[in-house]
Amino acid sequence: MDEHVKKAKRKYNVPAVDSAFKILTLLSRKKFSKSNLTEIANALSLTPTTCYRILQKLEELSVVRYDQSSKRYSLGPYLVVLGERAKENILDLSVIMPYLERLTEETGLTSFLVNRIGEKKSTIIAKVEAEQFGINVSVGRHFSIVDGAYGKCLLANLRREEAKRLIDYNDGLRPLTEKEMKELLAELEMIKIKGFAISHGEYIDGLIGIAAPIFNNTNTVEMSISLVGLTSQLQGAEAERIGELIKGIANEITIKLGGERPLV
């Protein structure tokens, strides 16, 4: 099959499916967890008629719930079933969770498993909170691929041209200056060599993140594991030590998943 045809097929978009997914994603956010038709339509730039038809179908399938008294929509009960089935069928998660627990126990920091979603986003799919200091970020929270140490790990293992293109979108938690974007791009090669990344409050003041990539069985990176804590907890050599620790654990996970960290 011609390569252009293959690409066209991969990029083909079904508007109703795309809009339905955007509605579910919107309702998963705290700010929009209970929203009326107008709020949903405006937030997603949908016509009220289109939005209403999709919501009706989602309600019929019990993936969206409609409260007659408040006239507001929220996520529906069948998503709980789907979520449990997904967890049962994701072998990667059952392999990785004990490592997150081990990391949190050994460091006293909150650990996360972050997965790339689509081209420009990543999301937290699991976390283990530290007892003394937990990070108030929910599983399912979406970020730009340029955000945090976990984003740096994803970017560092892409082709340089692709990484630059994603950085140039500049749609992270805070806009980067031209200088910061150049510095981030330059930093990626060293991250790839070291095998872990550190962010010192560049995105959220007072927080430090340390992350390492997990290579899947095609030797690409779709996931990274990350530790997050206060910058006052980790300084200099201690942050580097934690970086080596998390890299070692990420490499163990990589081997268990049938992947292999490439030589650089």
mmCIF file of N, CA and C in Angstrom, residues 104 108-112 127-138 207 228-230 233:
data_model
loop_
_atom_site.group_PDB
_atom_site.id
_atom_site.type_symbol
_atom_site.label_atom_id
_atom_site.label_comp_id
_atom_site.label_asym_id
_atom_site.label_seq_id
_atom_site.Cartn_x
_atom_site.Cartn_y
_atom_site.Cartn_z
ATOM 1 N N THR A 104 8.674 5.086 46.185
ATOM 2 C CA THR A 104 8.114 5.968 47.210
ATOM 3 C C THR A 104 8.594 5.558 48.600
ATOM 4 N N GLY A 108 10.663 8.455 50.054
ATOM 5 C CA GLY A 108 9.723 9.326 50.739
ATOM 6 C C GLY A 108 9.075 10.349 49.827
ATOM 7 N N LEU A 109 9.203 10.148 48.510
ATOM 8 C CA LEU A 109 8.635 11.069 47.524
ATOM 9 C C LEU A 109 7.464 10.421 46.803
ATOM 10 N N THR A 110 6.576 11.242 46.271
ATOM 11 C CA THR A 110 5.446 10.729 45.499
ATOM 12 C C THR A 110 5.937 10.279 44.125
ATOM 13 N N SER A 111 5.521 9.086 43.724
ATOM 14 C CA SER A 111 5.938 8.548 42.428
ATOM 15 C C SER A 111 4.757 8.513 41.463
ATOM 16 N N PHE A 112 5.072 8.711 40.173
ATOM 17 C CA PHE A 112 4.053 8.741 39.123
ATOM 18 C C PHE A 112 4.476 7.857 37.956
ATOM 19 N N LYS A 127 -0.198 6.575 40.440
ATOM 20 C CA LYS A 127 0.687 7.275 41.369
ATOM 21 C C LYS A 127 0.648 6.598 42.733
ATOM 22 N N VAL A 128 1.747 6.768 43.469
ATOM 23 C CA VAL A 128 1.836 6.294 44.851
ATOM 24 C C VAL A 128 2.273 7.491 45.682
ATOM 25 N N GLU A 129 1.410 7.926 46.592
ATOM 26 C CA GLU A 129 1.694 9.134 47.355
ATOM 27 C C GLU A 129 2.594 8.846 48.543
ATOM 28 N N ALA A 130 3.503 9.794 48.816
ATOM 29 C CA ALA A 130 4.329 9.719 50.013
ATOM 30 C C ALA A 130 3.454 9.978 51.235
ATOM 31 N N GLU A 131 3.798 9.360 52.340
ATOM 32 C CA GLU A 131 2.985 9.507 53.547
ATOM 33 C C GLU A 131 3.034 10.920 54.107
ATOM 34 N N GLN A 132 4.237 11.512 54.132
ATOM 35 C CA GLN A 132 4.380 12.813 54.771
ATOM 36 C C GLN A 132 4.068 13.975 53.840
ATOM 37 N N PHE A 133 4.290 13.765 52.562
ATOM 38 C CA PHE A 133 4.061 14.865 51.627
ATOM 39 C C PHE A 133 3.566 14.323 50.309
ATOM 40 N N GLY A 134 2.267 14.475 50.060
ATOM 41 C CA GLY A 134 1.691 14.010 48.802
ATOM 42 C C GLY A 134 1.489 15.170 47.847
ATOM 43 N N ILE A 135 1.597 14.886 46.556
ATOM 44 C CA ILE A 135 1.380 15.910 45.532
ATOM 45 C C ILE A 135 -0.079 15.847 45.106
ATOM 46 N N ASN A 136 -0.755 16.978 45.158
ATOM 47 C CA ASN A 136 -2.182 17.006 44.863
ATOM 48 C C ASN A 136 -2.431 17.081 43.353
ATOM 49 N N VAL A 137 -2.085 15.980 42.663
ATOM 50 C CA VAL A 137 -2.336 15.876 41.229
ATOM 51 C C VAL A 137 -3.054 14.552 40.988
ATOM 52 N N SER A 138 -4.172 14.593 40.307
ATOM 53 C CA SER A 138 -5.002 13.403 40.145
ATOM 54 C C SER A 138 -4.523 12.525 39.001
ATOM 55 N N LEU A 207 8.726 22.924 43.421
ATOM 56 C CA LEU A 207 8.683 21.478 43.201
ATOM 57 C C LEU A 207 9.838 21.031 42.309
ATOM 58 N N VAL A 228 8.362 13.224 42.504
ATOM 59 C CA VAL A 228 8.137 14.652 42.690
ATOM 60 C C VAL A 228 8.190 14.984 44.169
ATOM 61 N N GLY A 229 8.896 16.057 44.499
ATOM 62 C CA GLY A 229 8.982 16.501 45.887
ATOM 63 C C GLY A 229 9.283 17.983 45.953
ATOM 64 N N LEU A 230 9.539 18.479 47.139
ATOM 65 C CA LEU A 230 9.891 19.882 47.324
ATOM 66 C C LEU A 230 11.348 20.109 46.959
ATOM 67 N N GLN A 233 13.836 19.467 49.558
ATOM 68 C CA GLN A 233 14.159 18.083 49.909
ATOM 69 C C GLN A 233 15.333 17.547 49.108
#
